[in-house]
Short mmCIF file of C-alpha atoms in Angstrom, two decimals:
data_model
loop_
_atom_site.label_atom_id
_atom_site.label_comp_id
_atom_site.label_asym_id
_atom_site.label_seq_id
_atom_site.Cartn_x
_atom_site.Cartn_y
_atom_site.Cartn_z
CA MET A 205 -40.41 30.48 -116.25
CA LYS A 206 -37.05 32.23 -115.94
CA LEU A 207 -38.46 34.64 -113.36
CA LEU A 208 -39.87 31.71 -111.36
CA SER A 209 -36.49 29.97 -111.40
CA LEU A 210 -34.76 33.12 -110.14
CA ALA A 211 -37.33 33.51 -107.38
CA LEU A 212 -36.84 29.93 -106.25
CA LEU A 213 -33.06 30.41 -106.29
CA ALA A 214 -33.39 33.52 -104.12
CA VAL A 215 -35.51 31.67 -101.59
CA THR A 216 -33.11 28.71 -101.54
CA THR A 217 -29.96 30.77 -101.04
CA SER A 218 -31.53 32.96 -98.36
CA ALA A 219 -32.29 29.85 -96.32
CA PHE A 220 -28.53 29.25 -95.98
CA SER A 221 -27.42 32.82 -95.39
CA PRO A 222 -25.06 33.74 -92.52
CA ALA A 223 -27.80 35.86 -90.96
CA ALA A 224 -29.46 32.69 -89.70
CA PHE A 225 -26.44 31.67 -87.55
CA THR A 226 -28.07 32.59 -84.25
CA ARG A 227 -30.03 30.63 -81.67
CA SER A 228 -33.22 32.53 -82.43
CA ALA A 229 -32.90 31.70 -86.13
CA SER A 230 -32.40 28.02 -85.42
CA THR A 231 -35.65 27.84 -83.50
CA THR A 232 -38.52 26.38 -85.50
CA GLN A 233 -41.32 28.88 -85.83
CA LEU A 234 -44.32 28.04 -83.66
CA TYR A 235 -46.96 28.56 -86.29
CA GLY A 236 -45.14 27.27 -89.35
CA GLU A 237 -44.66 30.50 -91.30
CA TYR A 238 -42.11 28.82 -93.58
CA GLY A 239 -42.60 26.21 -96.26
CA ALA A 240 -45.28 25.37 -98.78
CA SER A 241 -48.00 25.16 -96.17
CA SER A 242 -48.84 27.12 -93.05
CA THR A 243 -49.22 23.80 -91.25
CA SER A 244 -45.69 22.58 -92.03
CA PHE A 245 -42.69 23.05 -89.78
CA TYR A 246 -39.30 23.20 -91.47
CA THR A 247 -35.94 23.52 -89.77
CA THR A 248 -34.03 26.77 -90.00
CA THR A 249 -30.89 25.29 -88.41
CA GLU A 250 -27.83 25.96 -90.53
CA LYS A 251 -24.41 24.40 -90.73
CA GLN A 252 -21.89 25.65 -88.18
CA ASP A 253 -18.24 26.30 -88.88
CA SER A 254 -17.30 23.68 -86.26
CA TYR A 255 -18.89 21.38 -83.69
CA LEU A 256 -17.96 20.28 -80.19
CA SER A 257 -17.01 16.65 -79.73
CA LEU A 258 -18.75 14.25 -77.35
CA ASP A 259 -15.77 14.35 -74.97
CA GLU A 260 -15.69 18.13 -74.91
CA VAL A 261 -19.36 18.39 -74.01
CA LEU A 262 -19.19 15.65 -71.38
CA ASP A 263 -16.14 17.24 -69.78
CA ALA A 264 -18.02 20.53 -69.47
CA LYS A 265 -21.56 19.34 -68.77
CA CYS A 266 -21.24 16.02 -66.90
CA SER A 267 -19.59 16.40 -63.50
CA ASP A 268 -19.77 12.72 -62.47
CA THR A 269 -16.98 10.70 -64.09
CA GLN A 270 -18.86 7.41 -63.76
CA VAL A 271 -21.99 8.86 -65.38
CA LYS A 272 -19.73 10.15 -68.14
CA SER A 273 -18.36 6.63 -68.57
CA VAL A 274 -21.75 4.95 -68.84
CA ILE A 275 -22.94 7.56 -71.35
CA LYS A 276 -19.96 6.84 -73.58
CA ASP A 277 -20.54 3.09 -73.27
CA MET A 278 -24.19 3.49 -74.30
CA LEU A 279 -23.41 5.78 -77.24
CA GLU A 280 -20.88 3.26 -78.45
CA VAL A 281 -23.51 0.54 -78.55
CA CYS A 282 -25.96 2.91 -80.29
CA ALA A 283 -23.31 3.28 -83.00
CA ASP A 284 -23.07 -0.52 -83.21
CA ILE A 285 -26.86 -0.79 -83.58
CA THR A 286 -26.73 1.83 -86.33
CA GLU A 287 -24.29 -0.25 -88.32
CA ALA A 288 -26.29 -3.44 -87.72
CA LEU A 289 -29.50 -1.83 -88.98
CA ARG A 290 -27.75 -0.83 -92.19
CA THR A 291 -27.18 -4.48 -93.13
CA ALA A 292 -29.76 -6.62 -91.30
CA LEU A 293 -32.95 -7.78 -93.01
CA VAL A 294 -36.17 -7.40 -91.04
CA THR A 295 -37.42 -10.96 -90.58
CA VAL A 296 -39.31 -12.89 -87.93
CA GLU A 297 -36.81 -14.57 -85.64
CA GLY A 298 -39.04 -17.50 -84.67
CA SER A 299 -39.07 -16.50 -81.00
CA SER A 300 -41.22 -14.23 -78.85
CA ASN A 301 -40.58 -11.97 -75.90
CA THR A 302 -42.23 -12.30 -72.50
CA PHE A 303 -45.25 -10.33 -73.72
CA GLY A 304 -45.91 -12.78 -76.54
CA ASP A 305 -44.75 -10.42 -79.27
CA ALA A 306 -42.93 -12.07 -82.15
CA GLN A 307 -39.30 -10.98 -82.09
CA LEU A 308 -37.73 -9.64 -85.25
CA SER A 309 -34.15 -10.21 -86.28
CA VAL A 310 -33.30 -6.57 -85.61
CA ASP A 311 -34.86 -6.73 -82.12
CA VAL A 312 -32.63 -9.63 -81.19
CA ILE A 313 -29.52 -8.03 -82.71
CA ALA A 314 -30.05 -4.74 -80.85
CA ASP A 315 -30.83 -6.50 -77.58
CA ASN A 316 -27.76 -8.71 -77.79
CA LEU A 317 -25.54 -5.72 -78.50
CA LEU A 318 -26.89 -3.92 -75.43
CA TRP A 319 -26.38 -6.96 -73.19
CA ASP A 320 -22.81 -7.23 -74.45
CA ALA A 321 -22.27 -3.54 -73.73
CA VAL A 322 -23.52 -3.59 -70.13
CA LYS A 323 -21.56 -6.76 -69.38
CA LYS A 324 -18.36 -5.13 -70.63
CA SER A 325 -18.93 -1.81 -68.89
CA PRO A 326 -17.01 -1.46 -65.60
CA VAL A 327 -19.62 0.94 -64.18
CA VAL A 328 -22.80 -1.10 -64.79
CA ARG A 329 -24.00 -3.47 -62.06
CA GLU A 330 -27.44 -4.50 -63.37
CA GLY A 331 -29.27 -4.63 -66.67
CA ALA A 332 -32.89 -5.09 -67.72
CA SER A 333 -34.34 -5.33 -71.22
CA GLU A 334 -37.93 -4.75 -72.27
CA GLU A 335 -37.62 -7.98 -74.25
CA ASP A 336 -37.09 -9.92 -71.01
CA PRO A 337 -38.06 -7.63 -68.10
CA ILE A 338 -35.96 -9.09 -65.31
CA VAL A 339 -33.22 -7.16 -63.53
CA ARG A 340 -30.06 -9.21 -63.99
CA ASP A 341 -26.67 -8.87 -62.29
CA VAL A 342 -23.93 -8.18 -64.85
CA ASP A 343 -21.27 -6.91 -62.45
CA GLU A 344 -18.59 -9.59 -62.35
CA GLY A 345 -16.03 -7.27 -60.79
CA GLY A 346 -18.35 -6.01 -58.06
CA GLU A 347 -17.60 -2.35 -58.73
CA GLY A 348 -20.61 -1.40 -60.87
CA GLU A 349 -22.62 1.68 -59.97
CA PHE A 350 -25.64 1.73 -62.26
CA THR A 351 -28.78 -0.18 -63.20
CA VAL A 352 -29.38 0.23 -66.93
CA CYS A 353 -32.84 -0.43 -68.42
CA TRP A 354 -33.52 -0.35 -72.14
CA ASP A 355 -35.96 -0.89 -74.93
CA PRO A 356 -33.50 -2.17 -77.55
CA LEU A 357 -35.49 -1.25 -80.66
CA ASP A 358 -38.77 0.57 -80.21
CA GLY A 359 -40.90 0.50 -83.35
CA SER A 360 -41.04 -3.17 -84.30
CA SER A 361 -44.37 -2.66 -86.07
CA ILE A 362 -42.97 0.04 -88.36
CA VAL A 363 -39.33 -0.99 -88.88
CA ASP A 364 -40.27 -3.24 -91.81
CA ASN A 365 -41.50 -0.08 -93.57
CA ASN A 366 -37.99 1.33 -93.10
CA TRP A 367 -39.42 4.08 -90.90
CA ALA A 368 -37.44 5.68 -88.09
CA VAL A 369 -37.07 3.56 -84.94
CA GLY A 370 -35.07 4.00 -81.77
CA THR A 371 -33.46 2.81 -78.55
CA MET A 372 -34.51 4.10 -75.12
CA ILE A 373 -32.23 3.83 -72.09
CA GLY A 374 -32.81 4.80 -68.46
CA ILE A 375 -29.96 4.69 -65.94
CA TRP A 376 -30.47 4.51 -62.17
CA PRO A 377 -27.82 4.71 -59.40
CA LYS A 378 -26.91 1.88 -57.05
CA SER A 379 -28.36 3.90 -54.17
CA THR A 380 -31.91 3.39 -55.50
CA GLY A 381 -31.70 0.53 -57.97
CA LEU A 382 -34.81 0.18 -60.10
CA ILE A 383 -37.60 -1.30 -57.99
CA GLY A 384 -38.97 1.31 -55.61
CA ALA A 385 -37.24 4.14 -57.44
CA THR A 386 -38.85 6.82 -59.62
CA GLY A 387 -37.90 8.32 -62.95
CA ARG A 388 -36.61 11.35 -61.10
CA ASP A 389 -33.90 9.15 -59.57
CA GLN A 390 -32.26 8.56 -62.96
CA VAL A 391 -28.71 9.84 -63.24
CA THR A 392 -29.19 10.25 -66.98
CA SER A 393 -31.29 8.92 -69.82
CA ILE A 394 -30.50 8.38 -73.48
CA ILE A 395 -32.75 8.17 -76.55
CA ALA A 396 -31.32 7.14 -79.93
CA LEU A 397 -33.21 7.76 -83.17
CA TYR A 398 -32.21 5.68 -86.20
CA GLY A 399 -33.38 7.36 -89.39
CA PRO A 400 -31.48 8.77 -92.36
CA ARG A 401 -29.03 9.84 -89.62
CA THR A 402 -28.48 8.52 -86.11
CA THR A 403 -29.03 11.16 -83.45
CA VAL A 404 -29.02 10.67 -79.70
CA LEU A 405 -30.50 12.78 -76.90
CA VAL A 406 -28.60 12.73 -73.60
CA ALA A 407 -29.63 14.22 -70.24
CA LEU A 408 -26.66 16.12 -68.81
CA ASP A 409 -26.19 18.30 -65.72
CA ASP A 410 -27.80 21.44 -67.09
CA GLY A 411 -30.16 20.15 -69.76
CA THR A 412 -30.65 18.01 -72.85
CA TYR A 413 -28.04 17.71 -75.60
CA GLU A 414 -28.18 16.01 -79.00
CA PHE A 415 -25.28 14.14 -80.57
CA THR A 416 -25.07 13.03 -84.19
CA TYR A 417 -23.19 9.94 -85.32
CA GLY A 418 -21.03 9.37 -88.37
CA CYS A 419 -21.42 12.72 -90.07
CA THR A 420 -19.59 13.61 -93.23
CA PRO A 421 -16.48 15.78 -92.87
CA GLU A 422 -18.34 18.68 -94.44
CA GLY A 423 -20.81 18.71 -91.59
CA CYS A 424 -18.83 17.68 -88.53
CA GLU A 425 -15.36 19.21 -88.59
CA LEU A 426 -14.04 19.94 -85.11
CA PRO A 427 -12.22 23.17 -84.14
CA ASP A 428 -8.79 21.53 -84.56
CA GLY A 429 -9.64 20.25 -88.04
CA SER A 430 -10.11 16.61 -86.98
CA PHE A 431 -13.27 14.49 -87.11
CA GLU A 432 -14.92 12.31 -84.50
CA PRO A 433 -17.80 9.81 -84.70
CA TRP A 434 -20.03 11.78 -82.30
CA ILE A 435 -20.46 15.56 -82.49
CA CYS A 436 -22.83 17.79 -80.53
CA SER A 437 -25.50 18.92 -82.97
CA ARG A 438 -27.84 20.66 -80.48
CA GLN A 439 -27.05 22.20 -77.09
CA ASP A 440 -29.34 22.83 -74.12
CA ILE A 441 -32.52 22.14 -76.10
CA ARG A 442 -35.66 23.98 -75.00
CA ILE A 443 -39.27 22.93 -75.61
CA SER A 444 -41.68 25.87 -75.82
CA GLU A 445 -44.72 26.11 -73.54
CA ASP A 446 -47.14 26.24 -76.48
CA CYS A 447 -47.26 24.16 -79.63
CA LYS A 448 -49.15 23.45 -82.82
CA ILE A 449 -47.93 19.87 -83.40
CA PHE A 450 -49.74 16.89 -81.91
CA ALA A 451 -49.13 13.15 -81.85
CA PRO A 452 -52.20 11.25 -80.58
CA ALA A 453 -51.59 7.63 -79.61
CA ASN A 454 -54.17 5.02 -78.59
CA LEU A 455 -56.99 6.78 -80.42
CA ARG A 456 -59.29 3.85 -79.63
CA ALA A 457 -59.46 5.22 -76.09
CA ALA A 458 -61.28 8.29 -77.44
CA GLN A 459 -64.33 6.02 -77.82
CA ASP A 460 -64.27 5.42 -74.06
CA LEU A 461 -62.95 8.74 -72.74
CA PRO A 462 -65.09 11.81 -73.58
CA GLY A 463 -62.26 14.06 -72.43
CA TYR A 464 -59.85 12.53 -74.94
CA LYS A 465 -62.34 12.90 -77.76
CA LYS A 466 -62.84 16.53 -76.75
CA LEU A 467 -59.07 17.05 -76.78
CA ILE A 468 -58.72 15.58 -80.28
CA ASP A 469 -61.56 17.83 -81.45
CA HIS A 470 -59.68 20.80 -79.99
CA PHE A 471 -56.53 19.90 -81.93
CA MET A 472 -58.47 19.62 -85.15
CA GLU A 473 -60.63 22.72 -84.68
CA LYS A 474 -57.57 24.83 -83.84
CA ARG A 475 -55.77 23.42 -86.89
CA TYR A 476 -52.86 21.78 -85.13
CA THR A 477 -50.51 19.79 -87.36
CA LEU A 478 -50.69 16.00 -87.01
CA ARG A 479 -47.27 14.35 -86.85
CA TYR A 480 -47.64 10.72 -85.75
CA SER A 481 -45.86 7.61 -87.01
CA GLY A 482 -46.79 5.02 -84.41
CA GLY A 483 -43.21 4.88 -83.10
CA LEU A 484 -42.75 6.40 -79.65
CA VAL A 485 -39.17 7.51 -80.32
CA PRO A 486 -39.78 9.60 -83.48
CA ASP A 487 -43.16 10.81 -82.22
CA VAL A 488 -41.66 12.32 -79.06
CA TYR A 489 -38.20 13.08 -80.45
CA GLN A 490 -39.70 15.68 -82.79
CA GLN A 491 -40.38 17.86 -79.75
CA PHE A 492 -36.62 18.40 -79.42
CA THR A 493 -35.99 19.19 -83.08
CA LYS A 494 -39.09 21.34 -83.58
CA GLU A 495 -38.79 22.68 -80.01
CA GLN A 496 -42.49 22.14 -79.47
CA GLY A 497 -45.12 19.39 -79.56
CA ILE A 498 -47.43 17.17 -77.55
CA PHE A 499 -47.64 13.37 -77.38
CA VAL A 500 -50.73 11.92 -75.71
CA ASN A 501 -51.40 8.29 -74.80
CA PRO A 502 -54.31 8.00 -72.35
CA THR A 503 -55.78 4.62 -71.50
CA SER A 504 -59.16 3.10 -70.80
CA ASP A 505 -60.59 -0.28 -69.82
CA GLY A 506 -61.10 -1.08 -73.49
CA SER A 507 -57.68 0.25 -74.52
CA PRO A 508 -55.26 -0.50 -71.67
CA ALA A 509 -51.78 0.93 -71.18
CA LYS A 510 -48.94 -0.42 -73.32
CA LEU A 511 -46.09 1.96 -72.55
CA ARG A 512 -43.56 0.73 -69.97
CA LEU A 513 -42.68 3.13 -67.18
CA ALA A 514 -39.03 2.14 -66.71
CA PHE A 515 -38.13 1.47 -70.34
CA GLU A 516 -40.00 4.23 -72.15
CA ALA A 517 -41.90 6.83 -70.12
CA ALA A 518 -39.26 7.60 -67.48
CA PRO A 519 -36.28 8.01 -69.87
CA PHE A 520 -38.22 10.35 -72.16
CA GLY A 521 -39.76 12.13 -69.18
CA LEU A 522 -36.36 13.11 -67.80
CA LEU A 523 -35.24 14.55 -71.14
CA VAL A 524 -38.47 16.49 -71.73
CA GLU A 525 -38.57 18.01 -68.24
CA LYS A 526 -34.87 18.96 -68.47
CA SER A 527 -35.81 20.81 -71.67
CA GLY A 528 -38.55 22.86 -70.04
CA GLY A 529 -41.39 20.56 -71.08
CA LYS A 530 -43.86 18.84 -68.83
CA THR A 531 -45.19 15.29 -68.29
CA SER A 532 -48.36 13.73 -66.92
CA ASP A 533 -49.00 10.27 -65.55
CA GLY A 534 -52.39 10.34 -67.29
CA VAL A 535 -54.28 9.67 -64.07
CA THR A 536 -53.55 12.20 -61.32
CA GLY A 537 -52.00 14.78 -63.61
CA GLY A 538 -48.70 14.55 -61.71
CA SER A 539 -45.30 14.18 -63.32
CA ILE A 540 -44.46 10.77 -64.77
CA LEU A 541 -41.11 11.14 -63.02
CA ASP A 542 -42.82 10.90 -59.61
CA VAL A 543 -44.51 7.54 -60.28
CA GLN A 544 -42.87 4.78 -58.25
CA ILE A 545 -41.57 1.81 -60.20
CA ASN A 546 -42.98 -1.27 -58.47
CA ALA A 547 -42.49 -3.79 -61.29
CA VAL A 548 -39.98 -4.01 -64.10
CA ASP A 549 -42.69 -4.20 -66.77
CA GLN A 550 -45.07 -1.69 -65.14
CA ARG A 551 -47.33 -0.01 -67.71
CA THR A 552 -48.55 3.57 -67.71
CA PRO A 553 -50.56 6.15 -69.63
CA LEU A 554 -48.55 9.20 -70.63
CA CYS A 555 -48.80 12.77 -71.82
CA ILE A 556 -45.55 14.58 -72.58
CA GLY A 557 -44.41 17.75 -74.28
CA SER A 558 -45.12 21.49 -74.28
CA ALA A 559 -46.17 22.55 -70.78
CA ASN A 560 -49.39 24.37 -71.58
CA GLU A 561 -50.60 21.47 -73.72
CA VAL A 562 -49.90 18.98 -70.94
CA ASP A 563 -51.94 21.22 -68.65
CA ARG A 564 -54.78 21.12 -71.21
CA PHE A 565 -54.58 17.31 -71.26
CA ASN A 566 -54.74 17.20 -67.47
CA GLU A 567 -57.82 19.42 -67.46
CA MET A 568 -59.69 17.57 -70.21
CA VAL A 569 -58.66 13.96 -69.69
CA CYS A 570 -57.51 13.69 -66.04
CA MET A 571 -60.13 16.21 -64.88
CA VAL A 572 -57.49 18.13 -62.91
CA GLU A 573 -58.44 21.72 -62.14
#
């Protein structure tokens, strides 16, 4: 027993050794060599001596001052939603959104906070919420530059379990607006994940960056010894071309689509690791922390599309493609970022993640050679 305890101690301490303080060491191993199971994927990221602040990263990686301003406005409201989720009970509000879904108290709280934020922001001209998909003018001063679209709290069906949920935000310039634009026209997109911690992915000039909110002083001390609410926890995230993690949504469609059933069989036969919660934000977000993964959501006549192009697919698509991943519209095999937005609540199939796995999806499900 003593020998076992010493062995466990050796393994534990080696996981936090200085030798791991390199980019290659912080990359999750593709085939899960670490942990109790060869199908598990554990982080090897270790604590840094100091972290860059939000302002420092934006000053260096966001050349447009107005984009910088809207990013800071949106992160501020994500912090407000974090605090609200800590205290709000999950109850039925007694109202429904335009799709007939019963609204929960936390949905309404998050949506109201976002509306307040875009109305106060001097750089926002229009806003649109998935809860009420109409583009509304919020620019009282007439100087706004951006159309901001959001899903205030994705994961309404799992939030009562206290599972991770999130906010998705896409931001388009005045030159395109929303209708008639594509996801590629976004000036930035932002995804917030509310779990044990709040982390936010932001698309910047040269890639995707992650910021963490409200860390303890032990984890988020800045170079000058001070502390800020947002620190940069991951820089220029890359998603590998191959993966062994899969998240299959809309499995009912496998009964209608032989190609999808064949793809699921491939994942199982090749012993991929299933990581799927039913929440779009955590199910795709893991691709940035594990630096690999595939999320698939094809559709059929019997299982139609549920994902919204402007509120969900386009914001995530921008972040994934900026990280070296790939996306598919689930029909032609083209990028989701090239699909024109013709309606605020436009629905779409989606495949997103590691490039070679998206290619496999296109071959099996979209029949693209």
